[in-house]
PDB file of C-alpha atoms in Angstrom:
ATOM      1  CA  MET R   1       0.000   0.000   0.000  1.00 34.00           C
ATOM      2  CA  VAL R   2       1.231   3.492  -0.821  1.00 35.00           C
ATOM      3  CA  GLY R   3       1.801   5.438   2.383  1.00 37.00           C
ATOM      4  CA  ILE R   4      -0.770   7.970   3.530  1.00 37.00           C
ATOM      5  CA  THR R   5       0.623  11.334   4.433  1.00 41.00           C
ATOM      6  CA  SER R   6      -0.905  14.505   5.774  1.00 38.00           C
ATOM      7  CA  SER R   7       2.180  16.542   4.966  1.00 36.00           C
ATOM      8  CA  ILE R   8       3.867  17.513   1.693  1.00 38.00           C
ATOM      9  CA  SER R   9       5.153  14.391  -0.014  1.00 43.00           C
ATOM     10  CA  SER R  10       8.637  14.461  -1.480  1.00 37.00           C
ATOM     11  CA  GLY R  11       8.559  15.310  -5.170  1.00 45.00           C
ATOM     12  CA  SER R  12       4.832  16.075  -5.344  1.00 59.00           C
ATOM     13  CA  GLY R  13       4.619  19.601  -3.919  1.00 84.00           C
ATOM     14  CA  ILE R  14       1.116  18.988  -2.526  1.00 93.00           C
ATOM     15  CA  PRO R  15      -0.392  16.396  -0.160  1.00 94.00           C
ATOM     16  CA  VAL R  16      -0.892  12.865  -1.514  1.00 95.00           C
ATOM     17  CA  VAL R  17      -3.628  10.672  -0.040  1.00 95.00           C
ATOM     18  CA  ASP R  18      -4.016   6.919  -0.489  1.00 94.00           C
ATOM     19  CA  LEU R  19      -7.707   6.000  -0.904  1.00 94.00           C
ATOM     20  CA  SER R  20      -7.249   2.225  -0.743  1.00 92.00           C
ATOM     21  CA  PRO R  21      -8.744   2.008   2.800  1.00 92.00           C
ATOM     22  CA  PHE R  22     -12.044   3.273   1.358  1.00 92.00           C
ATOM     23  CA  LEU R  23     -12.033   0.750  -1.500  1.00 87.00           C
ATOM     24  CA  ALA R  24     -10.692  -2.395   0.151  1.00 68.00           C
ATOM     25  CA  ALA R  25     -13.029  -5.343   0.565  1.00 59.00           C
ATOM     26  CA  ALA R  26     -11.721  -5.748   4.126  1.00 51.00           C
ATOM     27  CA  ALA R  27     -12.735  -2.221   5.113  1.00 53.00           C
ATOM     28  CA  GLU R  28     -13.849  -3.413   8.539  1.00 59.00           C
ATOM     29  CA  ASP R  29     -10.434  -4.904   9.282  1.00 65.00           C
ATOM     30  CA  GLU R  30      -8.876  -3.294  12.367  1.00 68.00           C
ATOM     31  CA  ASN R  31      -5.640  -2.377  10.548  1.00 71.00           C
ATOM     32  CA  MET R  32      -7.604  -0.926   7.655  1.00 77.00           C
ATOM     33  CA  ALA R  33      -9.619   1.188  10.094  1.00 82.00           C
ATOM     34  CA  VAL R  34      -6.362   2.742  11.317  1.00 86.00           C
ATOM     35  CA  GLU R  35      -5.290   3.511   7.745  1.00 89.00           C
ATOM     36  CA  LYS R  36      -8.722   4.980   7.022  1.00 90.00           C
ATOM     37  CA  LYS R  37      -8.390   7.315   9.998  1.00 91.00           C
ATOM     38  CA  LYS R  38      -4.977   8.452   8.730  1.00 92.00           C
ATOM     39  CA  ALA R  39      -6.425   9.133   5.287  1.00 94.00           C
ATOM     40  CA  MET R  40      -9.296  11.140   6.806  1.00 95.00           C
ATOM     41  CA  GLU R  41      -6.822  13.302   8.710  1.00 96.00           C
ATOM     42  CA  ALA R  42      -4.792  13.815   5.527  1.00 95.00           C
ATOM     43  CA  VAL R  43      -7.871  14.891   3.548  1.00 97.00           C
ATOM     44  CA  LYS R  44      -8.977  17.208   6.358  1.00 97.00           C
ATOM     45  CA  GLU R  45      -5.591  18.922   6.468  1.00 96.00           C
ATOM     46  CA  ALA R  46      -5.370  19.178   2.680  1.00 96.00           C
ATOM     47  CA  CYS R  47      -8.869  20.703   2.404  1.00 97.00           C
ATOM     48  CA  SER R  48      -8.126  23.184   5.191  1.00 96.00           C
ATOM     49  CA  GLU R  49      -4.632  24.234   4.141  1.00 95.00           C
ATOM     50  CA  TYR R  50      -4.448  23.782   0.367  1.00 96.00           C
ATOM     51  CA  GLY R  51      -7.870  23.040  -1.121  1.00 97.00           C
ATOM     52  CA  LEU R  52      -6.001  20.862  -3.621  1.00 97.00           C
ATOM     53  CA  PHE R  53      -4.297  17.460  -3.253  1.00 97.00           C
ATOM     54  CA  GLN R  54      -3.528  14.228  -5.113  1.00 97.00           C
ATOM     55  CA  ILE R  55      -5.168  10.860  -4.575  1.00 97.00           C
ATOM     56  CA  VAL R  56      -3.641   7.468  -5.396  1.00 96.00           C
ATOM     57  CA  ASN R  57      -5.172   3.980  -5.294  1.00 95.00           C
ATOM     58  CA  HIS R  58      -8.464   5.650  -6.198  1.00 96.00           C
ATOM     59  CA  GLY R  59      -9.933   2.801  -8.260  1.00 95.00           C
ATOM     60  CA  VAL R  60      -9.775   4.457 -11.699  1.00 97.00           C
ATOM     61  CA  PRO R  61      -7.691   2.149 -13.930  1.00 97.00           C
ATOM     62  CA  THR R  62      -4.262   3.618 -14.649  1.00 96.00           C
ATOM     63  CA  ALA R  63      -4.328   2.095 -18.133  1.00 97.00           C
ATOM     64  CA  LEU R  64      -7.535   4.013 -18.859  1.00 97.00           C
ATOM     65  CA  ILE R  65      -5.967   7.302 -17.706  1.00 97.00           C
ATOM     66  CA  ASP R  66      -2.905   6.734 -19.912  1.00 96.00           C
ATOM     67  CA  ARG R  67      -5.006   5.791 -22.921  1.00 97.00           C
ATOM     68  CA  ALA R  68      -7.334   8.763 -22.477  1.00 97.00           C
ATOM     69  CA  LEU R  69      -4.439  11.234 -22.364  1.00 97.00           C
ATOM     70  CA  GLN R  70      -2.814   9.658 -25.434  1.00 97.00           C
ATOM     71  CA  LEU R  71      -6.036   9.689 -27.487  1.00 98.00           C
ATOM     72  CA  SER R  72      -6.669  13.311 -26.545  1.00 97.00           C
ATOM     73  CA  ALA R  73      -3.164  14.209 -27.743  1.00 97.00           C
ATOM     74  CA  ASP R  74      -3.872  12.379 -31.019  1.00 98.00           C
ATOM     75  CA  PHE R  75      -7.046  14.427 -31.482  1.00 98.00           C
ATOM     76  CA  PHE R  76      -5.446  17.789 -30.752  1.00 97.00           C
ATOM     77  CA  ASP R  77      -2.646  16.991 -33.209  1.00 97.00           C
ATOM     78  CA  LEU R  78      -5.200  16.947 -36.052  1.00 97.00           C
ATOM     79  CA  PRO R  79      -5.421  19.953 -38.398  1.00 96.00           C
ATOM     80  CA  ASP R  80      -7.589  22.794 -37.099  1.00 94.00           C
ATOM     81  CA  ASP R  81     -10.131  22.383 -39.909  1.00 95.00           C
ATOM     82  CA  GLU R  82     -10.630  18.751 -38.916  1.00 96.00           C
ATOM     83  CA  LYS R  83     -11.083  19.575 -35.215  1.00 96.00           C
ATOM     84  CA  ARG R  84     -13.625  22.316 -35.969  1.00 94.00           C
ATOM     85  CA  LYS R  85     -15.938  19.727 -37.550  1.00 94.00           C
ATOM     86  CA  PHE R  86     -16.792  18.687 -34.005  1.00 94.00           C
ATOM     87  CA  THR R  87     -17.974  22.039 -32.644  1.00 91.00           C
ATOM     88  CA  SER R  88     -21.541  22.344 -31.362  1.00 83.00           C
ATOM     89  CA  ASN R  89     -24.113  24.886 -32.463  1.00 67.00           C
ATOM     90  CA  PRO R  90     -23.939  27.733 -29.893  1.00 63.00           C
ATOM     91  CA  ALA R  91     -27.730  28.064 -30.119  1.00 52.00           C
ATOM     92  CA  GLY R  92     -28.292  24.392 -29.419  1.00 57.00           C
ATOM     93  CA  GLY R  93     -29.609  24.881 -25.898  1.00 61.00           C
ATOM     94  CA  ALA R  94     -26.711  23.575 -23.831  1.00 64.00           C
ATOM     95  CA  ALA R  95     -25.487  25.613 -20.849  1.00 67.00           C
ATOM     96  CA  LEU R  96     -21.956  25.456 -22.300  1.00 77.00           C
ATOM     97  CA  PRO R  97     -20.817  24.754 -25.889  1.00 83.00           C
ATOM     98  CA  SER R  98     -19.960  21.067 -26.134  1.00 90.00           C
ATOM     99  CA  GLY R  99     -17.453  19.574 -28.539  1.00 94.00           C
ATOM    100  CA  TYR R 100     -14.305  21.323 -29.738  1.00 95.00           C
ATOM    101  CA  ASN R 101     -13.435  24.917 -28.903  1.00 91.00           C
ATOM    102  CA  SER R 102     -10.305  27.037 -28.536  1.00 90.00           C
ATOM    103  CA  ARG R 103      -9.502  30.295 -26.823  1.00 84.00           C
ATOM    104  CA  PRO R 104      -9.598  33.336 -29.148  1.00 79.00           C
ATOM    105  CA  LEU R 105      -6.235  34.726 -30.222  1.00 76.00           C
ATOM    106  CA  HIS R 106      -6.534  37.767 -27.955  1.00 75.00           C
ATOM    107  CA  SER R 107      -7.200  35.626 -24.875  1.00 79.00           C
ATOM    108  CA  PRO R 108      -4.395  35.538 -22.288  1.00 79.00           C
ATOM    109  CA  GLU R 109      -5.105  31.800 -21.839  1.00 84.00           C
ATOM    110  CA  LYS R 110      -3.577  29.713 -24.615  1.00 89.00           C
ATOM    111  CA  ASN R 111      -5.403  26.388 -24.837  1.00 93.00           C
ATOM    112  CA  GLU R 112      -7.942  24.363 -26.789  1.00 94.00           C
ATOM    113  CA  PHE R 113     -10.464  21.885 -25.439  1.00 95.00           C
ATOM    114  CA  LEU R 114     -13.223  19.319 -25.884  1.00 96.00           C
ATOM    115  CA  LEU R 115     -16.214  19.634 -23.561  1.00 95.00           C
ATOM    116  CA  MET R 116     -18.752  16.917 -22.786  1.00 95.00           C
ATOM    117  CA  PHE R 117     -21.704  16.442 -20.474  1.00 94.00           C
ATOM    118  CA  ASN R 118     -23.087  13.214 -19.035  1.00 94.00           C
ATOM    119  CA  PRO R 119     -22.884  10.467 -21.718  1.00 95.00           C
ATOM    120  CA  SER R 120     -26.714  10.430 -21.830  1.00 93.00           C
ATOM    121  CA  SER R 121     -26.865  14.136 -22.757  1.00 92.00           C
ATOM    122  CA  PRO R 122     -28.273  14.995 -26.220  1.00 91.00           C
ATOM    123  CA  PHE R 123     -25.911  17.987 -26.453  1.00 91.00           C
ATOM    124  CA  ASN R 124     -22.641  16.053 -26.678  1.00 94.00           C
ATOM    125  CA  VAL R 125     -20.575  16.362 -29.862  1.00 94.00           C
ATOM    126  CA  TYR R 126     -17.887  13.682 -30.171  1.00 95.00           C
ATOM    127  CA  PRO R 127     -14.929  13.468 -32.538  1.00 95.00           C
ATOM    128  CA  THR R 128     -14.948  10.442 -34.818  1.00 95.00           C
ATOM    129  CA  ASN R 129     -11.174  10.637 -35.174  1.00 95.00           C
ATOM    130  CA  PRO R 130      -9.178   9.129 -33.579  1.00 96.00           C
ATOM    131  CA  PRO R 131     -11.269   5.971 -33.280  1.00 93.00           C
ATOM    132  CA  HIS R 132     -12.358   5.003 -29.751  1.00 95.00           C
ATOM    133  CA  LEU R 133     -11.911   8.525 -28.333  1.00 97.00           C
ATOM    134  CA  ARG R 134     -15.649   8.795 -27.656  1.00 97.00           C
ATOM    135  CA  GLU R 135     -15.905   5.506 -25.760  1.00 97.00           C
ATOM    136  CA  VAL R 136     -12.807   6.330 -23.710  1.00 98.00           C
ATOM    137  CA  MET R 137     -14.129   9.806 -22.832  1.00 97.00           C
ATOM    138  CA  GLU R 138     -17.429   8.288 -21.743  1.00 98.00           C
ATOM    139  CA  GLU R 139     -15.651   5.647 -19.671  1.00 98.00           C
ATOM    140  CA  VAL R 140     -13.515   8.284 -17.953  1.00 98.00           C
ATOM    141  CA  PHE R 141     -16.648  10.335 -17.251  1.00 98.00           C
ATOM    142  CA  VAL R 142     -18.379   7.381 -15.563  1.00 97.00           C
ATOM    143  CA  TRP R 143     -15.318   6.519 -13.473  1.00 98.00           C
ATOM    144  CA  LEU R 144     -14.799  10.097 -12.292  1.00 98.00           C
ATOM    145  CA  SER R 145     -18.478  10.388 -11.422  1.00 97.00           C
ATOM    146  CA  LYS R 146     -17.982   7.386  -9.120  1.00 96.00           C
ATOM    147  CA  THR R 147     -14.872   9.041  -7.686  1.00 97.00           C
ATOM    148  CA  GLY R 148     -16.940  12.162  -7.023  1.00 97.00           C
ATOM    149  CA  TRP R 149     -19.496  10.158  -5.068  1.00 96.00           C
ATOM    150  CA  LEU R 150     -16.717   8.550  -3.021  1.00 96.00           C
ATOM    151  CA  MET R 151     -14.842  11.796  -2.402  1.00 97.00           C
ATOM    152  CA  GLU R 152     -17.992  13.660  -1.444  1.00 97.00           C
ATOM    153  CA  GLY R 153     -18.665  11.028   1.203  1.00 96.00           C
ATOM    154  CA  ILE R 154     -15.107  11.360   2.564  1.00 97.00           C
ATOM    155  CA  ILE R 155     -15.358  15.165   2.668  1.00 98.00           C
ATOM    156  CA  ASN R 156     -18.730  14.829   4.386  1.00 98.00           C
ATOM    157  CA  ASP R 157     -17.215  12.712   7.166  1.00 97.00           C
ATOM    158  CA  CYS R 158     -14.165  14.979   7.477  1.00 97.00           C
ATOM    159  CA  LEU R 159     -16.548  17.876   8.135  1.00 98.00           C
ATOM    160  CA  GLY R 160     -18.397  15.851  10.771  1.00 97.00           C
ATOM    161  CA  LEU R 161     -21.721  16.021   8.920  1.00 97.00           C
ATOM    162  CA  PRO R 162     -24.402  13.310   9.289  1.00 96.00           C
ATOM    163  CA  THR R 163     -23.498  10.230   7.269  1.00 95.00           C
ATOM    164  CA  GLY R 164     -24.355  10.688   3.591  1.00 95.00           C
ATOM    165  CA  PHE R 165     -25.556  14.283   4.007  1.00 97.00           C
ATOM    166  CA  LEU R 166     -23.546  15.817   1.157  1.00 97.00           C
ATOM    167  CA  GLN R 167     -24.301  12.908  -1.168  1.00 95.00           C
ATOM    168  CA  GLN R 168     -28.011  13.385  -0.533  1.00 95.00           C
ATOM    169  CA  PHE R 169     -27.721  17.180  -0.845  1.00 95.00           C
ATOM    170  CA  ASN R 170     -25.999  16.759  -4.221  1.00 94.00           C
ATOM    171  CA  SER R 171     -27.571  13.572  -5.580  1.00 92.00           C
ATOM    172  CA  ASP R 172     -28.490  14.936  -9.035  1.00 91.00           C
ATOM    173  CA  ARG R 173     -25.679  14.431 -11.572  1.00 91.00           C
ATOM    174  CA  LYS R 174     -27.209  16.319 -14.511  1.00 90.00           C
ATOM    175  CA  GLY R 175     -24.934  19.344 -14.037  1.00 91.00           C
ATOM    176  CA  ASP R 176     -21.596  17.506 -14.227  1.00 96.00           C
ATOM    177  CA  PHE R 177     -19.310  18.109 -17.205  1.00 96.00           C
ATOM    178  CA  MET R 178     -15.773  17.317 -18.343  1.00 97.00           C
ATOM    179  CA  SER R 179     -13.158  19.298 -20.252  1.00 96.00           C
ATOM    180  CA  VAL R 180     -10.388  17.582 -22.224  1.00 97.00           C
ATOM    181  CA  ARG R 181      -7.689  20.184 -22.717  1.00 97.00           C
ATOM    182  CA  ARG R 182      -4.445  20.913 -24.512  1.00 97.00           C
ATOM    183  CA  TYR R 183      -2.211  23.779 -23.385  1.00 96.00           C
ATOM    184  CA  PHE R 184       0.151  25.064 -26.066  1.00 95.00           C
ATOM    185  CA  PRO R 185       3.901  25.296 -25.376  1.00 94.00           C
ATOM    186  CA  ALA R 186       4.985  28.493 -23.651  1.00 93.00           C
ATOM    187  CA  ALA R 187       6.271  31.347 -25.766  1.00 90.00           C
ATOM    188  CA  GLU R 188       9.430  33.246 -24.941  1.00 88.00           C
ATOM    189  CA  ASP R 189       7.502  36.170 -23.469  1.00 88.00           C
ATOM    190  CA  GLU R 190       4.427  34.492 -21.911  1.00 89.00           C
ATOM    191  CA  ASP R 191       3.407  31.157 -20.396  1.00 93.00           C
ATOM    192  CA  ARG R 192      -0.174  31.563 -19.184  1.00 89.00           C
ATOM    193  CA  GLY R 193      -2.384  28.494 -19.595  1.00 91.00           C
ATOM    194  CA  LEU R 194      -5.110  29.314 -17.087  1.00 91.00           C
ATOM    195  CA  THR R 195      -5.202  32.525 -15.089  1.00 89.00           C
ATOM    196  CA  PRO R 196      -5.438  32.278 -11.276  1.00 91.00           C
ATOM    197  CA  HIS R 197      -8.972  31.297 -10.281  1.00 92.00           C
ATOM    198  CA  GLN R 198     -11.148  29.221  -7.967  1.00 95.00           C
ATOM    199  CA  ASP R 199     -13.541  26.611  -9.345  1.00 96.00           C
ATOM    200  CA  GLY R 200     -17.215  27.452  -8.847  1.00 96.00           C
ATOM    201  CA  ASN R 201     -18.454  23.873  -8.429  1.00 96.00           C
ATOM    202  CA  SER R 202     -18.184  21.373  -5.551  1.00 97.00           C
ATOM    203  CA  VAL R 203     -15.159  19.229  -6.422  1.00 98.00           C
ATOM    204  CA  THR R 204     -12.982  19.036  -9.550  1.00 98.00           C
ATOM    205  CA  PHE R 205     -10.898  16.013 -10.568  1.00 98.00           C
ATOM    206  CA  ILE R 206      -7.899  16.461 -12.863  1.00 98.00           C
ATOM    207  CA  LEU R 207      -6.012  13.842 -14.839  1.00 97.00           C
ATOM    208  CA  GLN R 208      -2.738  15.312 -16.087  1.00 96.00           C
ATOM    209  CA  ASP R 209       0.185  14.104 -18.120  1.00 96.00           C
ATOM    210  CA  ASP R 210       3.774  14.451 -16.941  1.00 94.00           C
ATOM    211  CA  ALA R 211       4.304  17.974 -18.349  1.00 94.00           C
ATOM    212  CA  GLY R 212       3.446  19.735 -15.091  1.00 91.00           C
ATOM    213  CA  GLY R 213       2.289  23.340 -14.876  1.00 94.00           C
ATOM    214  CA  LEU R 214      -0.631  23.139 -12.429  1.00 96.00           C
ATOM    215  CA  GLU R 215       0.044  25.273  -9.332  1.00 96.00           C
ATOM    216  CA  VAL R 216      -1.895  26.076  -6.147  1.00 96.00           C
ATOM    217  CA  LEU R 217      -1.533  29.238  -4.074  1.00 95.00           C
ATOM    218  CA  ARG R 218      -0.748  28.692  -0.377  1.00 94.00           C
ATOM    219  CA  ASN R 219       0.299  31.462   2.005  1.00 93.00           C
ATOM    220  CA  GLY R 220       1.171  33.704  -0.926  1.00 94.00           C
ATOM    221  CA  VAL R 221       3.411  31.135  -2.619  1.00 95.00           C
ATOM    222  CA  TRP R 222       2.624  29.193  -5.802  1.00 96.00           C
ATOM    223  CA  ILE R 223       3.227  25.481  -5.156  1.00 95.00           C
ATOM    224  CA  PRO R 224       3.522  23.061  -8.112  1.00 95.00           C
ATOM    225  CA  ALA R 225       1.180  20.083  -8.239  1.00 94.00           C
ATOM    226  CA  THR R 226       3.927  17.908  -9.705  1.00 92.00           C
ATOM    227  CA  PRO R 227       2.359  14.904 -11.478  1.00 89.00           C
ATOM    228  CA  THR R 228       2.545  11.531  -9.754  1.00 89.00           C
ATOM    229  CA  PRO R 229       2.010   8.585 -12.164  1.00 89.00           C
ATOM    230  CA  GLY R 230      -1.533   7.231 -11.906  1.00 90.00           C
ATOM    231  CA  SER R 231      -2.692   9.927  -9.501  1.00 95.00           C
ATOM    232  CA  ILE R 232      -5.737  12.204  -9.721  1.00 97.00           C
ATOM    233  CA  ILE R 233      -5.800  15.812  -8.547  1.00 98.00           C
ATOM    234  CA  VAL R 234      -8.703  16.703  -6.235  1.00 98.00           C
ATOM    235  CA  ASN R 235      -9.584  20.384  -6.205  1.00 97.00           C
ATOM    236  CA  ILE R 236     -12.079  21.715  -3.657  1.00 98.00           C
ATOM    237  CA  GLY R 237     -14.485  24.244  -5.193  1.00 97.00           C
ATOM    238  CA  ASP R 238     -16.510  27.226  -4.022  1.00 98.00           C
ATOM    239  CA  MET R 239     -19.612  25.252  -3.029  1.00 98.00           C
ATOM    240  CA  ILE R 240     -17.748  23.212  -0.417  1.00 98.00           C
ATOM    241  CA  GLN R 241     -16.177  26.418   0.907  1.00 98.00           C
ATOM    242  CA  VAL R 242     -19.613  28.054   1.252  1.00 98.00           C
ATOM    243  CA  LEU R 243     -21.358  25.041   2.795  1.00 98.00           C
ATOM    244  CA  SER R 244     -18.541  24.660   5.335  1.00 98.00           C
ATOM    245  CA  ASN R 245     -18.498  28.420   6.052  1.00 98.00           C
ATOM    246  CA  ASN R 246     -14.806  28.552   5.064  1.00 98.00           C
ATOM    247  CA  LYS R 247     -13.811  25.514   7.152  1.00 98.00           C
ATOM    248  CA  PHE R 248     -12.587  23.947   3.887  1.00 98.00           C
ATOM    249  CA  LYS R 249     -11.084  26.204   1.244  1.00 97.00           C
ATOM    250  CA  SER R 250     -11.677  26.530  -2.465  1.00 98.00           C
ATOM    251  CA  SER R 251      -8.191  26.470  -3.939  1.00 97.00           C
ATOM    252  CA  MET R 252      -6.736  29.368  -5.886  1.00 96.00           C
ATOM    253  CA  HIS R 253      -4.877  27.697  -8.743  1.00 96.00           C
ATOM    254  CA  ARG R 254      -3.453  28.363 -12.189  1.00 95.00           C
ATOM    255  CA  VAL R 255      -1.736  26.596 -15.081  1.00 96.00           C
ATOM    256  CA  VAL R 256       1.696  27.718 -16.282  1.00 95.00           C
ATOM    257  CA  ARG R 257       2.443  26.347 -19.743  1.00 95.00           C
ATOM    258  CA  PRO R 258       5.676  24.349 -20.044  1.00 92.00           C
ATOM    259  CA  LYS R 259       8.342  25.258 -22.577  1.00 93.00           C
ATOM    260  CA  GLY R 260       8.991  23.064 -25.582  1.00 93.00           C
ATOM    261  CA  ARG R 261       5.912  20.816 -25.255  1.00 95.00           C
ATOM    262  CA  SER R 262       2.138  20.795 -24.906  1.00 96.00           C
ATOM    263  CA  ARG R 263       0.310  19.844 -21.710  1.00 97.00           C
ATOM    264  CA  TYR R 264      -2.714  17.503 -21.815  1.00 97.00           C
ATOM    265  CA  SER R 265      -5.326  17.066 -19.105  1.00 97.00           C
ATOM    266  CA  PHE R 266      -8.878  15.975 -18.293  1.00 97.00           C
ATOM    267  CA  ALA R 267     -10.855  18.094 -15.798  1.00 97.00           C
ATOM    268  CA  PHE R 268     -14.101  16.645 -14.412  1.00 98.00           C
ATOM    269  CA  PHE R 269     -16.440  19.115 -12.684  1.00 97.00           C
ATOM    270  CA  TYR R 270     -18.673  17.546 -10.026  1.00 97.00           C
ATOM    271  CA  CYS R 271     -21.481  20.094  -9.750  1.00 96.00           C
ATOM    272  CA  LEU R 272     -24.707  20.939  -8.007  1.00 96.00           C
ATOM    273  CA  PRO R 273     -27.890  21.176 -10.097  1.00 93.00           C
ATOM    274  CA  ALA R 274     -28.543  24.741 -11.250  1.00 93.00           C
ATOM    275  CA  GLU R 275     -31.718  25.124  -9.187  1.00 95.00           C
ATOM    276  CA  LYS R 276     -30.021  24.230  -5.871  1.00 96.00           C
ATOM    277  CA  TRP R 277     -29.892  26.933  -3.185  1.00 97.00           C
ATOM    278  CA  VAL R 278     -26.623  27.217  -1.254  1.00 98.00           C
ATOM    279  CA  GLU R 279     -25.638  28.808   2.052  1.00 98.00           C
ATOM    280  CA  PRO R 280     -23.419  27.924   5.025  1.00 98.00           C
ATOM    281  CA  LEU R 281     -24.804  24.894   6.852  1.00 98.00           C
ATOM    282  CA  PRO R 282     -26.095  25.330  10.427  1.00 98.00           C
ATOM    283  CA  GLU R 283     -23.421  22.869  11.633  1.00 97.00           C
ATOM    284  CA  PHE R 284     -20.855  25.612  10.917  1.00 98.00           C
ATOM    285  CA  THR R 285     -22.930  28.644  11.913  1.00 97.00           C
ATOM    286  CA  GLU R 286     -25.760  28.706  14.458  1.00 96.00           C
ATOM    287  CA  LYS R 287     -24.926  25.320  16.013  1.00 96.00           C
ATOM    288  CA  VAL R 288     -21.383  26.478  16.855  1.00 97.00           C
ATOM    289  CA  GLY R 289     -22.117  30.149  17.468  1.00 96.00           C
ATOM    290  CA  GLU R 290     -20.560  31.401  14.223  1.00 96.00           C
ATOM    291  CA  LEU R 291     -22.040  33.981  11.868  1.00 97.00           C
ATOM    292  CA  PRO R 292     -22.546  32.892   8.237  1.00 98.00           C
ATOM    293  CA  LYS R 293     -19.901  34.290   5.910  1.00 98.00           C
ATOM    294  CA  TYR R 294     -22.106  34.057   2.776  1.00 98.00           C
ATOM    295  CA  ARG R 295     -25.668  34.970   1.922  1.00 97.00           C
ATOM    296  CA  LYS R 296     -27.980  32.405   0.369  1.00 98.00           C
ATOM    297  CA  PHE R 297     -27.851  32.111  -3.430  1.00 97.00           C
ATOM    298  CA  GLN R 298     -28.808  29.776  -6.252  1.00 97.00           C
ATOM    299  CA  PHE R 299     -25.999  27.776  -7.842  1.00 96.00           C
ATOM    300  CA  GLY R 300     -27.291  28.430 -11.371  1.00 94.00           C
ATOM    301  CA  GLU R 301     -27.206  32.177 -10.774  1.00 95.00           C
ATOM    302  CA  TYR R 302     -23.570  31.997  -9.767  1.00 96.00           C
ATOM    303  CA  THR R 303     -22.560  29.909 -12.783  1.00 92.00           C
ATOM    304  CA  GLN R 304     -24.331  32.330 -15.130  1.00 90.00           C
ATOM    305  CA  LEU R 305     -22.427  35.281 -13.656  1.00 90.00           C
ATOM    306  CA  ARG R 306     -19.146  33.451 -14.092  1.00 88.00           C
ATOM    307  CA  LYS R 307     -20.077  32.396 -17.629  1.00 82.00           C
ATOM    308  CA  ARG R 308     -20.780  36.046 -18.479  1.00 78.00           C
ATOM    309  CA  ASP R 309     -17.277  36.976 -17.339  1.00 73.00           C
ATOM    310  CA  VAL R 310     -15.793  34.286 -19.589  1.00 68.00           C
ATOM    311  CA  ILE R 311     -17.743  35.473 -22.639  1.00 64.00           C
ATOM    312  CA  ASP R 312     -17.224  39.191 -21.960  1.00 67.00           C
ATOM    313  CA  PRO R 313     -14.285  39.595 -19.546  1.00 65.00           C
ATOM    314  CA  PRO R 314     -14.356  42.802 -17.486  1.00 68.00           C
ATOM    315  CA  GLN R 315     -11.627  45.342 -18.208  1.00 67.00           C
ATOM    316  CA  ARG R 316     -10.306  45.094 -14.652  1.00 71.00           C
ATOM    317  CA  PRO R 317      -9.563  41.594 -13.292  1.00 65.00           C
ATOM    318  CA  GLU R 318     -10.793  42.656  -9.843  1.00 69.00           C
ATOM    319  CA  ASP R 319     -14.271  43.122 -11.321  1.00 75.00           C
ATOM    320  CA  SER R 320     -14.560  39.426 -12.191  1.00 80.00           C
ATOM    321  CA  ILE R 321     -17.240  37.534 -10.300  1.00 87.00           C
ATOM    322  CA  GLY R 322     -16.019  35.116  -7.633  1.00 91.00           C
ATOM    323  CA  ILE R 323     -17.520  33.607  -4.521  1.00 95.00           C
ATOM    324  CA  THR R 324     -16.779  36.831  -2.625  1.00 93.00           C
ATOM    325  CA  HIS R 325     -19.727  38.262  -4.610  1.00 93.00           C
ATOM    326  CA  TYR R 326     -21.941  36.573  -1.992  1.00 96.00           C
ATOM    327  CA  SER R 327     -19.792  37.353   1.039  1.00 96.00           C
ATOM    328  CA  ILE R 328     -21.358  38.936   4.099  1.00 95.00           C
ATOM    329  CA  ASN R 329     -19.153  41.733   5.402  1.00 80.00           C
TER     330      ASN R 329
END
C-alpha cells in the first residue's frame, strides 16, 4: 500500500492521499480502520490548508488514464479544420458549448479543449477521429463520477456532517461536465495556460500528463502540483467552501504552460444542479455560534455570472465575479 501522508510528499509539492482504505473489501479490518483514519486526517488537512491534493489507489484504472491522455493528444494533433468539424451549435440549448473549442487569439489563456456532459446528454458532440476517443471519454466520465461520489462522502465525514448528508444534498448528476484540454507550449515572453482562479463547483478532478504546470496558491506562494504517475488531482471548489463556512477552502490555482511541449489534461467538474440553493450549513454557523460568511444564493445564478465573465471579460480583473460576490461583510 502506498503510504498515507498529511504533509507535503517528497517530489509532489502537494499532499498525496491513499484512498485504498475506502475501497478495500476488508474495510472493517482493524488495521484498515487505522489507515482509514490516517487518510481522513490527511484529507482534512489538505482541504483546510491547500484546497487541492492528489489521490492514489483511487480505483480508476491507470491504463484508462494513460489511454485517455494519449487519445486526446492524437485528437489535438489533427489539423484545425478537422477539429472544428466537431464544434456544437452555440444556439443548441446547452449551458456550455460542447465539442471542440479554442480560446480566441486575444485571450491571455492559450489552450484548446473538448467539452462533454453526461454520456446520456443529447448535447454532446464527439470526434470520430481518432477511433475510440468517444468511448474512452465516456468511460472516464463514468469513473470520475464514481470518484466524485466517493470523495464527497469522505469530505462529508471529514466535516463531521451526518453520514451521507452531502451525497443526498448533491444527488443529481445532470450538471456535471468534463473538459479535455491541450495547453500550447509556452512562448518566450508568456506562459499563461489558465489565469489564477477558484472553481465554482463542488469538487474538480484532474487527470494530467507528466508535463506539469498546475500550481496552487498557499500562504502567498505558488506550489507546483507535480504529477505523480496514476494519480488524480482533487480540487475543492466554491460550493464546499460556502457550505462549510470557510472551514474547507476553495483552492486558488493556475496553469503555467511548459516550454517546448504541450500539456494535456482531463478536468471533471462535479457540480450541483442549477436550481439548488446554497448557504453555510447550520453545523458551521448557528450550532457552533458562528455567523454565516455568505448569503444564500442559487448555484445556477452563480454559474451564469461566471459564464458572463468568460464570454465578456471585465476590463479590470478585480471586477470578475467570484464567490466573494456573496460574502457577508
